[in-house]
Amino acid sequence: MHRRETAALLAYVGRLDPRTIRTDQGEARDQLAQWHDLLDDVPMATPHGWDACVAARQHIRTSPYQILPADVARPWERYRRDRLARHSDPTPSVDPDDQAAWTAELAGTRRAVAAGTAQPVQARAITSGREGIDPKLEARLREIGSCIPPAVRIALAPYRPARAAREAAVAQGMPDALSVRCEWCMAQPGKPCRRRIGVDDGVRGTAPRDTPHPGRFDLATSQRLQQPEQSAMA
Ligand SMILES: [Zn+2]
């Protein structure tokens, strides 16, 4: 608190407990200097429940001993510790690959909670779902929509052609062939079509095809056309 705030606190304390009032000008100056020095880093009040006057009043109300700066500083430390104990670091909204910004946001949030300017953020598991989530982080999650970032997904495309073809088809608004079972090779929904491999007419096994069998596209298309009717009937 500022010097002026310390003076105001001392005036308030003097009203509640006249023993603390110093009538000698030199003594009063020393008292103010002492309190100011000891309560320099204690805020007068925060938007979230801390008030130095309340702490002082509580001491005078419940203790027969004359109030000391420690009787304000100690409750403040307790308040600070309690808030930090309830705080679980929320996921920062910045790019996770930017280590410096990530750490800075975590530390900044903690400092704000300790200083009383921000409310502690509790683990989402014990609060209600995604309500408390940072809007900036929400936007980032929407943009990615997967634990595989877009850039990595593009880099992986050559190594998983069936998956890439499916994503490309869906992105272009085409029917998702892999959403239905293939009537030709019997591949289950979600699994790529398979082709037979073998030598001299003898089939040795199967391997995944990069593209689904054409009939599977037709089936997916017809299913998609039927779906609006089904949902209307339901
Ligand atoms: Zn097939």
PDB file of N, CA, C and O in Angstrom, residues 4 6 62 65 68 84-85 92-93 114 150 152 170 175 186 212 234:
ATOM      1  N   ARG A   4       0.035   7.088   1.683  1.00  0.00           N
ATOM      2  CA  ARG A   4      -1.258   7.705   2.018  1.00  0.00           C
ATOM      3  C   ARG A   4      -2.241   6.657   2.545  1.00  0.00           C
ATOM      4  O   ARG A   4      -2.995   6.905   3.478  1.00  0.00           O
ATOM      5  N   THR A   6      -1.405   3.823   3.994  1.00  0.00           N
ATOM      6  CA  THR A   6      -0.948   3.412   5.322  1.00  0.00           C
ATOM      7  C   THR A   6      -1.435   4.410   6.373  1.00  0.00           C
ATOM      8  O   THR A   6      -1.885   4.015   7.465  1.00  0.00           O
ATOM      9  N   THR A  62     -10.757  -9.130  18.345  1.00  0.00           N
ATOM     10  CA  THR A  62     -10.588 -10.430  18.999  1.00  0.00           C
ATOM     11  C   THR A  62      -9.348 -10.532  19.872  1.00  0.00           C
ATOM     12  O   THR A  62      -9.179 -11.516  20.571  1.00  0.00           O
ATOM     13  N   TYR A  65      -4.314  -7.552  22.708  1.00  0.00           N
ATOM     14  CA  TYR A  65      -3.023  -6.899  22.482  1.00  0.00           C
ATOM     15  C   TYR A  65      -3.139  -5.809  21.442  1.00  0.00           C
ATOM     16  O   TYR A  65      -3.909  -5.924  20.489  1.00  0.00           O
ATOM     17  N   LEU A  68      -0.196  -4.619  15.738  1.00  0.00           N
ATOM     18  CA  LEU A  68       1.130  -4.397  15.151  1.00  0.00           C
ATOM     19  C   LEU A  68       1.009  -4.599  13.642  1.00  0.00           C
ATOM     20  O   LEU A  68       0.048  -5.228  13.181  1.00  0.00           O
ATOM     21  N   LEU A  84      -3.330 -19.286  -3.739  1.00  0.00           N
ATOM     22  CA  LEU A  84      -2.419 -20.038  -4.604  1.00  0.00           C
ATOM     23  C   LEU A  84      -2.675 -21.536  -4.483  1.00  0.00           C
ATOM     24  O   LEU A  84      -2.542 -22.281  -5.439  1.00  0.00           O
ATOM     25  N   ALA A  85      -3.052 -21.989  -3.286  1.00  0.00           N
ATOM     26  CA  ALA A  85      -3.310 -23.408  -3.088  1.00  0.00           C
ATOM     27  C   ALA A  85      -4.555 -23.848  -3.866  1.00  0.00           C
ATOM     28  O   ALA A  85      -4.649 -24.986  -4.291  1.00  0.00           O
ATOM     29  N   PRO A  92      -2.387 -22.131 -20.939  1.00  0.00           N
ATOM     30  CA  PRO A  92      -2.213 -20.803 -21.541  1.00  0.00           C
ATOM     31  C   PRO A  92      -2.840 -20.746 -22.929  1.00  0.00           C
ATOM     32  O   PRO A  92      -2.997 -21.763 -23.592  1.00  0.00           O
ATOM     33  N   SER A  93      -3.169 -19.507 -23.365  1.00  0.00           N
ATOM     34  CA  SER A  93      -3.834 -19.341 -24.659  1.00  0.00           C
ATOM     35  C   SER A  93      -2.820 -19.177 -25.781  1.00  0.00           C
ATOM     36  O   SER A  93      -3.186 -19.164 -26.939  1.00  0.00           O
ATOM     37  N   ALA A 114      -1.840 -14.452  -6.854  1.00  0.00           N
ATOM     38  CA  ALA A 114      -1.198 -14.209  -5.561  1.00  0.00           C
ATOM     39  C   ALA A 114      -1.420 -12.769  -5.107  1.00  0.00           C
ATOM     40  O   ALA A 114      -1.639 -12.510  -3.929  1.00  0.00           O
ATOM     41  N   PRO A 150      -2.565 -28.955 -37.860  1.00  0.00           N
ATOM     42  CA  PRO A 150      -2.740 -29.009 -39.315  1.00  0.00           C
ATOM     43  C   PRO A 150      -1.429 -29.214 -40.072  1.00  0.00           C
ATOM     44  O   PRO A 150      -1.375 -30.009 -41.016  1.00  0.00           O
ATOM     45  N   VAL A 152       1.321 -30.653 -39.161  1.00  0.00           N
ATOM     46  CA  VAL A 152       1.822 -32.025 -39.005  1.00  0.00           C
ATOM     47  C   VAL A 152       0.966 -32.977 -39.834  1.00  0.00           C
ATOM     48  O   VAL A 152       1.471 -33.916 -40.472  1.00  0.00           O
ATOM     49  N   VAL A 170     -13.836 -35.175 -47.447  1.00  0.00           N
ATOM     50  CA  VAL A 170     -14.766 -34.549 -46.505  1.00  0.00           C
ATOM     51  C   VAL A 170     -14.636 -33.031 -46.564  1.00  0.00           C
ATOM     52  O   VAL A 170     -15.627 -32.300 -46.550  1.00  0.00           O
ATOM     53  N   PRO A 175     -19.039 -37.100 -50.303  1.00  0.00           N
ATOM     54  CA  PRO A 175     -19.440 -38.093 -49.305  1.00  0.00           C
ATOM     55  C   PRO A 175     -18.225 -38.826 -48.748  1.00  0.00           C
ATOM     56  O   PRO A 175     -17.246 -39.042 -49.462  1.00  0.00           O
ATOM     57  N   MET A 186     -15.533 -55.798 -48.444  1.00  0.00           N
ATOM     58  CA  MET A 186     -16.037 -56.051 -47.085  1.00  0.00           C
ATOM     59  C   MET A 186     -15.278 -55.274 -46.003  1.00  0.00           C
ATOM     60  O   MET A 186     -15.337 -55.639 -44.824  1.00  0.00           O
ATOM     61  N   PRO A 212     -10.841 -45.633 -51.861  1.00  0.00           N
ATOM     62  CA  PRO A 212     -11.877 -46.646 -51.661  1.00  0.00           C
ATOM     63  C   PRO A 212     -12.375 -47.190 -52.999  1.00  0.00           C
ATOM     64  O   PRO A 212     -12.207 -46.554 -54.038  1.00  0.00           O
ATOM     65  N   ALA A 234     -37.354 -39.490 -37.442  1.00  0.00           N
ATOM     66  CA  ALA A 234     -37.038 -39.817 -36.026  1.00  0.00           C
ATOM     67  C   ALA A 234     -37.677 -38.842 -35.075  1.00  0.00           C
ATOM     68  O   ALA A 234     -38.122 -37.796 -35.421  1.00  0.00           O
TER      69      ALA A 234
END
